[in-house]
Coordinates of C-alpha atoms in Angstrom, one line a residue:
E870 CA 10.8 19.4 -3.0
R871 CA 12.1 17.1 0.3
T872 CA 14.9 17.2 -2.8
G873 CA 15.3 20.2 -3.2
A874 CA 13.5 20.4 -7.7
R875 CA 12.0 22.6 -8.4
L876 CA 8.6 22.5 -10.3
D877 CA 7.9 25.5 -12.4
R878 CA 2.9 24.6 -12.2
L879 CA 2.5 27.6 -14.8
R880 CA 4.6 26.7 -16.7
M881 CA 3.2 22.9 -17.2
E882 CA 0.1 24.3 -16.7
A883 CA 0.7 26.5 -20.1
L884 CA 2.1 23.4 -21.8
L885 CA -1.1 20.9 -20.9
G886 CA -3.6 22.9 -21.1
V887 CA -5.1 22.0 -17.9
P888 CA -4.7 22.5 -14.2
V889 CA -1.5 21.2 -11.9
V890 CA -2.4 20.8 -8.7
P891 CA 1.1 19.7 -6.9
T892 CA -0.7 16.7 -4.1
V893 CA 1.3 14.1 -1.7
G894 CA -1.3 11.2 -2.9
H895 CA -0.7 8.6 0.5
R896 CA -0.7 11.5 2.7
G897 CA -3.8 13.1 1.0
R898 CA -2.2 16.6 0.9
G899 CA -3.9 18.5 -2.0
R900 CA -6.5 16.5 -2.9
R901 CA -9.2 19.0 -1.9
E902 CA -7.7 21.4 -4.5
L903 CA -7.3 18.6 -7.3
L904 CA -11.1 17.5 -6.4
E905 CA -12.3 21.4 -7.0
A906 CA -10.0 22.1 -10.0
I907 CA -11.4 18.4 -12.1
T908 CA -15.2 19.9 -10.8
A909 CA -14.0 23.6 -12.6
L910 CA -12.5 21.9 -15.5
A911 CA -15.5 20.0 -16.3
E912 CA -18.0 22.7 -16.0
D913 CA -15.6 24.5 -18.5
R914 CA -14.4 27.4 -16.2
H915 CA -10.4 27.3 -17.1
A916 CA -9.9 29.6 -19.0
R917 CA -6.5 28.5 -20.3
H918 CA -8.7 24.6 -21.0
R919 CA -7.7 24.2 -24.8
H920 CA -6.6 19.9 -26.4
V921 CA -2.5 19.8 -26.4
P922 CA -1.8 17.0 -29.3
V923 CA 1.2 14.6 -29.4
S924 CA 3.1 14.4 -32.1
Y925 CA 4.0 10.7 -32.8
G926 CA 6.3 11.1 -35.6
P927 CA 6.4 10.5 -39.3
A928 CA 5.7 7.3 -39.3
L929 CA 2.3 7.4 -37.2
E930 CA 1.5 10.8 -37.6
P931 CA 0.1 10.5 -41.5
A932 CA -2.4 7.8 -40.4
L933 CA -3.0 9.0 -37.3
Q934 CA -4.4 12.2 -39.1
A935 CA -6.0 10.9 -41.8
L936 CA -8.7 8.4 -39.3
S937 CA -9.0 11.2 -37.1
G938 CA -10.7 12.9 -40.3
R939 CA -13.1 9.7 -40.6
L940 CA -13.8 9.7 -37.4
A941 CA -14.8 13.3 -36.6
E942 CA -17.7 12.4 -39.9
F943 CA -19.3 10.5 -36.9
A944 CA -21.5 11.5 -33.9
G945 CA -22.8 10.3 -31.2
P946 CA -21.7 7.6 -28.3
P947 CA -19.5 6.5 -28.1
L948 CA -17.9 8.7 -30.1
D949 CA -18.1 11.8 -28.2
L950 CA -14.5 11.6 -27.1
P951 CA -12.0 13.6 -29.2
P952 CA -11.2 12.4 -32.5
R953 CA -8.1 12.1 -31.9
Y954 CA -7.5 10.3 -29.0
L955 CA -10.2 7.6 -30.5
A956 CA -7.8 7.2 -33.7
A957 CA -4.9 6.8 -31.3
K958 CA -6.8 3.9 -29.6
L959 CA -8.1 2.0 -32.4
L960 CA -4.3 2.1 -34.2
E961 CA -3.1 0.6 -30.7
G962 CA -5.9 -2.2 -31.2
D963 CA -8.3 -1.3 -28.4
E964 CA -10.9 -4.6 -29.0
P965 CA -13.6 -3.0 -27.1
L966 CA -13.6 -0.2 -28.6
A967 CA -14.2 -1.8 -32.1
A968 CA -16.6 -4.1 -30.5
E969 CA -18.8 -1.4 -29.5
L970 CA -17.9 0.6 -32.2
H971 CA -19.1 -2.6 -34.4
N972 CA -22.4 -2.8 -32.1
R973 CA -23.3 0.8 -31.8
R974 CA -22.4 2.1 -35.3
P975 CA -24.0 -0.2 -38.1
D976 CA -22.0 1.5 -40.6
A977 CA -18.9 1.6 -39.1
R978 CA -17.2 -2.1 -40.4
A979 CA -15.9 0.3 -43.4
L980 CA -14.2 2.5 -40.1
L981 CA -12.6 -0.8 -39.1
G982 CA -11.5 -2.0 -41.9
E983 CA -9.8 1.1 -42.8
A984 CA -8.0 1.4 -39.2
E985 CA -7.2 -2.3 -39.6
T986 CA -5.2 -1.1 -43.0
L987 CA -3.8 1.5 -41.7
R988 CA -2.4 0.0 -38.7
R989 CA -0.9 -3.2 -41.5
R990 CA 0.6 0.1 -43.2
V991 CA 2.2 1.3 -40.2
R992 CA 3.8 -2.2 -39.2
G993 CA 5.0 -2.7 -43.2
E994 CA 6.6 1.2 -43.3
S995 CA 8.3 1.0 -39.9
G996 CA 8.8 -2.4 -39.5
R997 CA 6.9 -2.0 -35.3
E998 CA 4.1 -2.2 -33.7
P999 CA 1.4 0.8 -34.4
A1000 CA 0.8 0.7 -30.1
L1001 CA 5.1 0.9 -29.8
L1002 CA 5.2 3.8 -32.0
L1003 CA 1.9 5.2 -29.6
R1004 CA 4.2 4.5 -26.1
E1005 CA 7.2 6.0 -27.3
G1006 CA 5.6 9.2 -29.0
R1007 CA 3.4 9.9 -25.1
G1008 CA 6.7 9.1 -23.4
G1009 CA 9.0 11.7 -25.2
F1010 CA 6.5 14.2 -24.8
V1011 CA 6.6 13.9 -21.2
D1012 CA 10.1 13.5 -21.3
G1013 CA 10.0 16.7 -22.8
L1014 CA 7.9 18.7 -21.1
L1015 CA 9.8 17.8 -17.5
R1016 CA 13.1 19.3 -19.2
E1017 CA 11.2 22.1 -19.5
V1018 CA 9.3 22.6 -15.8
L1019 CA 11.4 20.5 -13.7
V1020 CA 14.7 21.4 -12.3
E1021 CA 16.6 18.7 -10.2
A1022 CA 18.8 20.4 -7.4
A1023 CA 22.2 19.8 -7.4
G1024 CA 23.3 15.8 -5.9
G1025 CA 19.5 15.9 -5.4
D1026 CA 18.3 12.8 -8.1
R1027 CA 14.9 11.6 -6.0
M1028 CA 15.4 8.2 -7.7
A1029 CA 19.5 7.7 -7.1
P1030 CA 18.7 5.8 -3.5
S1031 CA 16.0 3.4 -5.3
R1032 CA 18.7 3.2 -8.5
R1033 CA 21.6 2.2 -5.5
I1034 CA 18.6 -0.3 -4.1
D1035 CA 17.9 -2.1 -7.3
R1036 CA 20.9 -2.9 -8.3
L1037 CA 20.8 -5.1 -5.2
L1038 CA 16.8 -6.5 -5.0
T1039 CA 16.3 -6.0 -9.5
H1040 CA 20.0 -7.9 -10.3
R1041 CA 19.7 -9.9 -12.8
W1042 CA 21.0 -13.4 -10.5
L1043 CA 19.8 -12.2 -7.3
G1044 CA 16.8 -10.4 -7.8
L1045 CA 14.7 -13.6 -8.2
P1046 CA 16.0 -15.8 -5.4
I1047 CA 15.5 -12.9 -3.2
F1048 CA 11.6 -12.5 -4.5
L1049 CA 11.1 -15.9 -3.5
A1050 CA 12.5 -15.6 0.2
F1051 CA 10.9 -12.5 0.4
M1052 CA 7.5 -14.7 0.0
W1053 CA 8.6 -17.9 1.9
L1054 CA 8.8 -15.6 4.9
L1055 CA 5.6 -13.4 4.3
F1056 CA 4.1 -17.0 4.0
N1057 CA 5.7 -18.0 7.1
L1058 CA 5.3 -15.1 8.9
T1059 CA 1.7 -15.8 7.9
F1060 CA 1.6 -19.2 9.4
T1061 CA 3.9 -18.5 12.7
L1062 CA 2.2 -15.0 14.1
G1063 CA -1.3 -15.9 12.9
E1064 CA -1.7 -19.1 15.4
P1065 CA -1.5 -17.6 18.7
P1066 CA -4.6 -15.3 17.4
K1067 CA -6.1 -17.8 15.5
A1068 CA -5.8 -20.3 18.7
A1069 CA -7.7 -17.8 20.8
L1070 CA -10.7 -17.6 18.0
A1071 CA -10.9 -21.3 18.4
W1072 CA -10.7 -20.8 21.9
L1073 CA -13.4 -18.4 21.8
M1074 CA -16.0 -20.4 19.2
E1075 CA -15.6 -23.1 21.8
R1076 CA -16.9 -21.6 24.7
L1077 CA -19.5 -19.4 22.6
A1078 CA -20.3 -23.4 21.1
G1079 CA -20.6 -24.2 24.8
A1080 CA -22.4 -21.7 26.2
L1081 CA -25.4 -21.6 23.7
S1082 CA -25.7 -25.8 24.0
A1083 CA -26.5 -24.7 28.0
T1084 CA -28.8 -22.0 26.9
L1085 CA -30.7 -24.0 24.4
P1086 CA -33.3 -26.9 25.0
A1087 CA -31.6 -29.7 22.6
G1088 CA -33.6 -29.9 19.0
W1089 CA -33.8 -28.6 15.9
V1090 CA -32.4 -24.5 16.1
E1091 CA -29.7 -25.6 19.1
S1092 CA -28.1 -28.1 16.6
L1093 CA -28.4 -25.4 13.6
L1094 CA -26.7 -22.8 15.6
V1095 CA -23.9 -25.0 17.4
D1096 CA -23.5 -27.4 14.8
G1097 CA -24.8 -26.2 11.3
I1098 CA -23.6 -22.2 11.6
L1099 CA -21.3 -21.9 14.6
A1100 CA -19.5 -24.8 13.9
G1101 CA -19.1 -24.3 9.5
V1102 CA -18.7 -20.4 9.9
G1103 CA -17.0 -20.5 12.8
A1104 CA -14.2 -22.8 11.4
V1105 CA -13.5 -21.0 8.7
L1106 CA -13.5 -17.3 11.3
V1107 CA -10.5 -19.1 12.7
F1108 CA -8.5 -18.5 9.8
L1109 CA -9.0 -14.4 9.8
P1110 CA -5.6 -13.7 11.0
N1111 CA -4.0 -15.7 8.6
I1112 CA -5.9 -13.9 5.9
L1113 CA -5.6 -10.2 7.5
L1114 CA -1.2 -11.5 7.8
L1115 CA -0.8 -12.1 4.2
F1116 CA -3.0 -9.6 2.6
L1117 CA -0.3 -7.1 4.9
G1118 CA 2.6 -8.7 3.7
I1119 CA 1.2 -8.2 0.5
A1120 CA -0.2 -4.5 0.7
L1121 CA 3.3 -3.6 2.0
L1122 CA 5.6 -5.4 -1.0
E1123 CA 3.2 -3.3 -2.9
D1124 CA 2.9 0.2 -1.0
S1125 CA 7.3 -0.1 -1.0
G1126 CA 7.0 -0.6 -4.7
Y1127 CA 8.3 -3.8 -4.5
M1128 CA 5.7 -5.2 -6.6
A1129 CA 6.5 -3.6 -10.2
R1130 CA 9.9 -4.9 -9.2
A1131 CA 8.8 -8.4 -8.5
A1132 CA 6.7 -7.9 -12.5
F1133 CA 10.5 -6.9 -13.4
L1134 CA 12.0 -9.3 -12.4
M1135 CA 9.5 -12.5 -13.7
D1136 CA 9.3 -10.0 -17.3
R1137 CA 12.0 -12.9 -18.3
L1138 CA 9.8 -15.7 -16.7
M1139 CA 6.8 -14.4 -18.3
H1140 CA 8.6 -15.0 -21.9
L1141 CA 9.4 -17.9 -22.1
L1142 CA 6.1 -18.6 -21.2
G1143 CA 4.8 -16.4 -24.2
L1144 CA 3.7 -13.5 -22.5
H1145 CA 5.5 -10.7 -21.0
G1146 CA 5.8 -9.1 -17.1
Q1147 CA 2.5 -7.0 -17.2
S1148 CA 1.1 -10.3 -17.4
F1149 CA 2.5 -10.8 -14.3
I1150 CA -0.4 -8.3 -12.0
P1151 CA -2.6 -10.5 -13.0
L1152 CA -1.2 -13.6 -11.5
L1153 CA -0.4 -11.4 -8.3
M1154 CA -3.8 -10.7 -8.0
G1155 CA -4.7 -14.4 -8.3
F1156 CA -3.3 -14.9 -5.1
G1157 CA -5.7 -12.5 -3.4
C1158 CA -8.6 -13.8 -5.5
S1159 CA -9.2 -15.5 -8.7
V1160 CA -12.1 -13.4 -9.8
P1161 CA -10.4 -9.7 -9.6
A1162 CA -7.2 -11.7 -11.3
V1163 CA -9.7 -12.8 -14.3
L1164 CA -10.7 -9.1 -14.7
A1165 CA -7.5 -7.7 -14.6
T1166 CA -6.2 -9.0 -18.0
R1167 CA -8.4 -6.8 -19.5
T1168 CA -5.7 -4.7 -18.6
L1169 CA -3.3 -6.3 -21.3
A1170 CA -2.5 -4.9 -24.7
G1171 CA -3.2 -8.4 -26.6
R1172 CA -6.4 -10.4 -27.4
R1173 CA -4.3 -13.7 -26.8
D1174 CA -2.6 -12.0 -24.0
R1175 CA -5.7 -11.5 -21.9
L1176 CA -7.0 -15.3 -22.4
L1177 CA -3.9 -17.3 -21.9
T1178 CA -3.4 -14.9 -18.5
A1179 CA -6.6 -15.6 -18.1
L1180 CA -6.8 -20.0 -18.1
I1181 CA -3.0 -19.4 -15.9
V1182 CA -4.6 -17.8 -13.3
P1183 CA -7.0 -20.5 -11.4
H1184 CA -3.3 -21.7 -10.9
M1185 CA -2.1 -19.7 -8.9
S1186 CA -3.6 -20.3 -5.1
C1187 CA -5.6 -17.5 -4.4
S1188 CA -6.7 -16.4 -0.1
A1189 CA -9.9 -18.8 -0.3
R1190 CA -7.5 -21.9 -0.1
L1191 CA -5.0 -21.0 2.7
P1192 CA -7.6 -22.0 5.0
V1193 CA -7.7 -25.6 3.4
Y1194 CA -3.9 -25.5 3.2
I1195 CA -3.6 -24.2 6.6
L1196 CA -5.5 -26.6 8.1
F1197 CA -4.3 -29.8 6.4
A1198 CA -0.4 -28.4 6.9
G1199 CA -1.2 -27.8 10.4
A1200 CA -3.0 -31.1 11.0
F1201 CA 0.0 -33.4 9.2
F1202 CA 3.2 -31.0 9.2
G1203 CA 3.1 -30.0 12.6
R1204 CA 6.1 -27.1 12.6
Q1205 CA 6.7 -27.8 8.8
A1206 CA 3.3 -26.1 8.1
G1207 CA 4.5 -22.7 6.7
N1208 CA 7.2 -24.4 4.9
V1209 CA 4.8 -26.9 2.8
V1210 CA 2.0 -24.2 2.2
A1211 CA 4.9 -22.0 1.0
L1212 CA 5.8 -25.3 -1.2
I1213 CA 2.2 -25.7 -2.3
Y1214 CA 2.2 -22.0 -3.5
V1215 CA 5.3 -23.0 -5.7
L1216 CA 4.0 -26.1 -6.7
G1217 CA 1.3 -24.0 -8.1
I1218 CA 3.3 -21.4 -10.0
V1219 CA 5.5 -24.4 -11.5
T1220 CA 2.1 -25.9 -13.2
A1221 CA 1.1 -22.7 -14.0
V1222 CA 4.8 -22.9 -15.5
L1223 CA 3.8 -25.1 -17.7
V1224 CA 0.3 -25.1 -18.4
A1225 CA 1.0 -21.7 -19.9
R1226 CA 4.4 -23.2 -21.9
L1227 CA 2.1 -25.5 -23.7
F1228 CA -0.8 -23.5 -24.1
S1229 CA 1.3 -20.8 -26.2
A1230 CA 3.1 -23.1 -27.9
T1231 CA 0.1 -24.6 -29.4
I1232 CA -2.9 -22.4 -29.2
F1233 CA -2.0 -19.3 -28.3
R1234 CA 1.3 -19.4 -30.9
R1235 CA 2.0 -15.5 -32.0
D1236 CA 4.0 -12.6 -31.7
Q1237 CA 4.5 -10.9 -27.7
A1238 CA 3.4 -7.7 -27.4
A1239 CA 6.2 -4.5 -25.9
F1240 CA 6.3 -4.3 -22.1
V1241 CA 6.4 -0.8 -20.8
L1242 CA 6.4 -0.9 -16.9
E1243 CA 7.3 2.0 -14.6
L1244 CA 9.6 1.9 -11.8
P1245 CA 8.5 4.4 -8.7
P1246 CA 10.8 5.5 -6.2
Y1247 CA 10.5 3.1 -3.2
R1248 CA 8.6 4.7 -0.3
W1249 CA 7.7 3.8 3.4
P1250 CA 4.6 2.1 3.6
T1251 CA 2.0 4.2 5.5
T1252 CA 0.4 3.0 8.5
R1253 CA -3.5 4.5 7.2
G1254 CA -2.6 3.3 4.0
L1255 CA -1.9 -0.7 5.3
I1256 CA -4.9 -0.6 7.4
L1257 CA -7.0 0.6 4.6
H1258 CA -5.6 -2.1 1.7
T1259 CA -5.6 -4.9 4.6
W1260 CA -8.8 -4.1 5.7
E1261 CA -10.6 -3.5 2.0
R1262 CA -9.8 -7.0 1.3
G1263 CA -10.2 -8.5 4.7
R1264 CA -13.5 -7.1 4.6
L1265 CA -14.4 -8.6 1.3
Y1266 CA -13.8 -12.3 3.1
L1267 CA -15.7 -11.6 6.0
R1268 CA -18.6 -10.6 3.8
K1269 CA -18.2 -14.2 2.0
M1270 CA -18.4 -15.8 5.6
G1271 CA -21.4 -14.1 6.3
G1272 CA -23.3 -14.8 2.6
V1273 CA -22.0 -18.2 0.2
I1274 CA -20.3 -19.5 3.3
L1275 CA -23.1 -18.9 5.8
A1276 CA -25.8 -20.3 3.7
A1277 CA -23.6 -23.0 2.1
T1278 CA -23.3 -23.8 5.6
V1279 CA -26.7 -24.2 6.6
V1280 CA -27.4 -26.5 3.4
L1281 CA -25.2 -28.8 4.5
W1282 CA -25.8 -29.1 8.1
A1283 CA -29.6 -29.4 7.1
L1284 CA -28.9 -32.4 4.6
S1285 CA -27.0 -34.1 7.0
V1286 CA -30.0 -34.0 9.4
L1287 CA -33.0 -34.8 7.2
P1288 CA -34.3 -36.7 7.5
P1289 CA -33.7 -38.2 10.9
L1290 CA -32.4 -41.7 11.6
P1291 CA -35.4 -43.3 13.1
A1292 CA -35.6 -44.0 16.8
D1293 CA -35.5 -48.0 16.8
P1294 CA -34.4 -49.2 13.3
P1295 CA -35.2 -52.7 12.3
A1296 CA -32.2 -55.1 12.3
A1297 CA -31.3 -55.1 8.7
E1298 CA -31.4 -51.0 8.2
S1299 CA -29.4 -50.7 11.3
Q1300 CA -26.3 -52.9 10.2
T1301 CA -26.7 -50.7 7.4
V1302 CA -26.4 -47.3 8.9
L1303 CA -24.1 -49.0 11.3
S1304 CA -21.6 -49.7 8.2
D1305 CA -21.9 -46.3 6.9
A1306 CA -21.1 -44.6 10.2
G1307 CA -18.0 -46.3 9.6
P1308 CA -15.7 -49.7 9.8
A1309 CA -14.4 -48.9 13.4
V1310 CA -17.9 -47.9 14.9
A1311 CA -19.3 -51.1 12.6
S1312 CA -17.0 -53.4 13.5
A1313 CA -17.4 -52.2 17.3
H1314 CA -20.9 -53.0 17.4
L1315 CA -21.5 -55.4 15.1
R1316 CA -18.9 -58.5 15.9
A1317 CA -20.7 -61.9 16.6
G1318 CA -23.0 -62.6 19.2
E1319 CA -22.2 -59.0 21.3
P1320 CA -25.4 -56.7 21.0
A1321 CA -24.7 -53.1 20.2
F1322 CA -25.6 -50.7 23.5
G1323 CA -27.6 -47.4 23.6
P1324 CA -26.6 -45.1 25.3
G1325 CA -27.9 -46.4 28.7
G1326 CA -26.1 -49.5 28.4
D1327 CA -29.0 -52.1 27.4
A1328 CA -28.9 -54.6 25.4
Q1329 CA -31.7 -54.0 22.5
E1330 CA -34.4 -56.8 22.9
G1331 CA -35.3 -58.7 20.0
G1332 CA -32.0 -59.1 18.4
S1333 CA -31.8 -55.1 17.0
P1334 CA -28.7 -53.7 17.6
R1335 CA -29.5 -50.3 19.7
L1336 CA -27.0 -47.3 18.9
G1337 CA -25.2 -45.6 21.2
A1338 CA -24.8 -41.9 21.0
E1339 CA -21.3 -41.8 19.2
S1340 CA -22.8 -44.5 16.7
R1341 CA -26.0 -42.7 16.4
A1342 CA -24.7 -39.9 15.3
R1343 CA -22.6 -41.8 12.6
A1344 CA -25.0 -43.5 11.4
Q1345 CA -27.5 -40.3 11.2
L1346 CA -24.8 -38.6 8.4
G1347 CA -24.8 -42.3 6.7
Y1348 CA -28.3 -42.1 6.1
S1349 CA -29.5 -38.6 6.0
V1350 CA -29.1 -37.1 2.4
M1351 CA -26.3 -36.1 2.3
G1352 CA -25.0 -39.2 3.1
R1353 CA -26.9 -41.1 0.0
I1354 CA -25.4 -38.4 -2.1
G1355 CA -21.3 -39.2 -0.3
R1356 CA -22.4 -42.9 -1.1
A1357 CA -23.8 -42.4 -5.0
I1358 CA -19.8 -40.7 -6.0
E1359 CA -18.0 -43.1 -3.6
P1360 CA -17.5 -45.3 -6.8
V1361 CA -15.5 -42.4 -8.8
I1362 CA -13.7 -40.7 -5.4
A1363 CA -12.2 -44.4 -4.2
P1364 CA -9.4 -45.0 -6.3
L1365 CA -8.4 -41.7 -4.6
G1366 CA -8.4 -43.2 -1.2
F1367 CA -11.2 -40.5 -0.2
S1368 CA -13.9 -41.6 2.0
W1369 CA -17.4 -40.7 1.0
E1370 CA -17.6 -37.6 3.1
M1371 CA -14.7 -36.4 1.6
G1372 CA -16.6 -36.7 -1.4
V1373 CA -19.5 -34.5 -0.5
T1374 CA -16.9 -32.0 0.8
L1375 CA -15.3 -32.0 -2.4
L1376 CA -19.4 -31.8 -4.1
A1377 CA -19.5 -28.0 -1.3
G1378 CA -16.1 -26.8 -2.2
F1379 CA -17.4 -25.7 -5.7
V1380 CA -19.4 -22.9 -4.2
A1381 CA -16.8 -21.8 -2.4
K1382 CA -12.8 -22.9 -1.0
E1383 CA -13.6 -21.9 2.1
V1384 CA -16.5 -23.9 2.2
V1385 CA -14.3 -27.5 2.2
V1386 CA -13.6 -26.1 5.6
S1387 CA -17.0 -25.9 6.9
S1388 CA -18.2 -28.6 5.4
L1389 CA -15.7 -31.1 7.0
A1390 CA -16.7 -28.7 10.5
V1391 CA -20.2 -29.6 10.3
L1392 CA -19.3 -33.7 8.7
H1393 CA -16.9 -34.6 11.8
Q1394 CA -18.6 -33.4 15.2
P1395 CA -17.8 -35.1 17.9
G1396 CA -21.2 -36.7 19.0
E1397 CA -24.5 -36.6 20.0
R1398 CA -26.0 -33.6 21.0
P1399 CA -27.1 -33.1 25.0
G1400 CA -30.7 -34.1 25.6
G1401 CA -30.6 -36.3 22.3
G1402 CA -31.1 -33.5 20.0
P1403 CA -30.3 -34.8 16.6
Q1404 CA -26.8 -34.1 15.0
A1405 CA -24.7 -33.3 12.7

């Protein structure tokens, strides 16, 4: 309407046989009318409702009619859908539908065999895949329908501005570098703009920890709240601004219509991997979370594409890894942290490329399916849509902190304080726990002829070293269940240059990647709690 186009809605209803409701989706206009029309259709109250078959041409139509007739003889779920629709899905190679038919109807094996025979016949006679013929038939139907009901205004082509923009953003040589530049800018802004709120949250966590320590009596409860829950969950919570900024940037690219162009740009690269551009969508979702990304591979047409895409999704750096990246990049690379994080993401993509290339050339060798993608017009994202998309993804991150990460943090704290270190361990045991406390601490206390001093500064009588506050805290960690687990796996991780604490952190990461940060916070507390309480 804004471009002067006119849509004959009543004519469109007559041709489709269903109600037609004009809407503006991102503004919510027409939503109530749409729901009312859906209800009327579901209750069979729409007078002009009828099924309008799509003609798929002489190459496919005979096979479709033959299979529809066979399906009409079946009854009951999942065959309570129109037989022609089910026939089209079987000719497309819809494996979930075929599996459901096989599981629910023992007599469906012969029918599935007929469907496969018809697919081979169509492929042999036309030289093309039935799935591609079906897509072309539907596309032709839509094109013919629009010619009947849509009148474009003179000079009012709504796709004209988008095509002008696409000349640059989807350029054969410039398109991919521009996309990579957008990604680099997104990661750098995520780190730069997220630093002030991240620092504010860290300051708040410190003040809260100090208030709890001053209010609660020293003991197990205070240690659990301060050294366990607050230190562990708080260490992950401070990265929430970075996570929200990343999600906001991705939502901006999606709602503007650019993300569909990114899939188009990546189609050529996907073909080098033995995939097509449609696989890029689950891979892109992998930057948010690997689990829904793997689930999204079900939208791909072939089993080969689904398996290959699912196998390389974990190489994409999901948002759960971002706190780990930010922690170490900020600690070791300073102002270059944003570039380092972007480089890590690129490294994951390169690794996925190599793995996919290897798999597609060996265990997944097969012809590729056709790729059809709609490029929508560019739109200005709405503030409401951006906020909703960002909050929805951020809410899942917060839910994980209140569930998996909180539980893992409490378990890690318990493993680090149990069993408690004896107040005056025997001399041999003192030397053992001092050694577990680290070379620097041990050498400071175990130099020849020098006794170890306790918190008050007096030497322990009887030659048994007494541990200071810092030493005792580290010794408690080495004496605990966690310390014993760490020493057990230390020979395996020692060639990597990792200490046993880092080994325990890696084990905790199997629960959730963010737990790596919280476990580091629990394992590296600065000293004994005031009042002699147990120290994580």
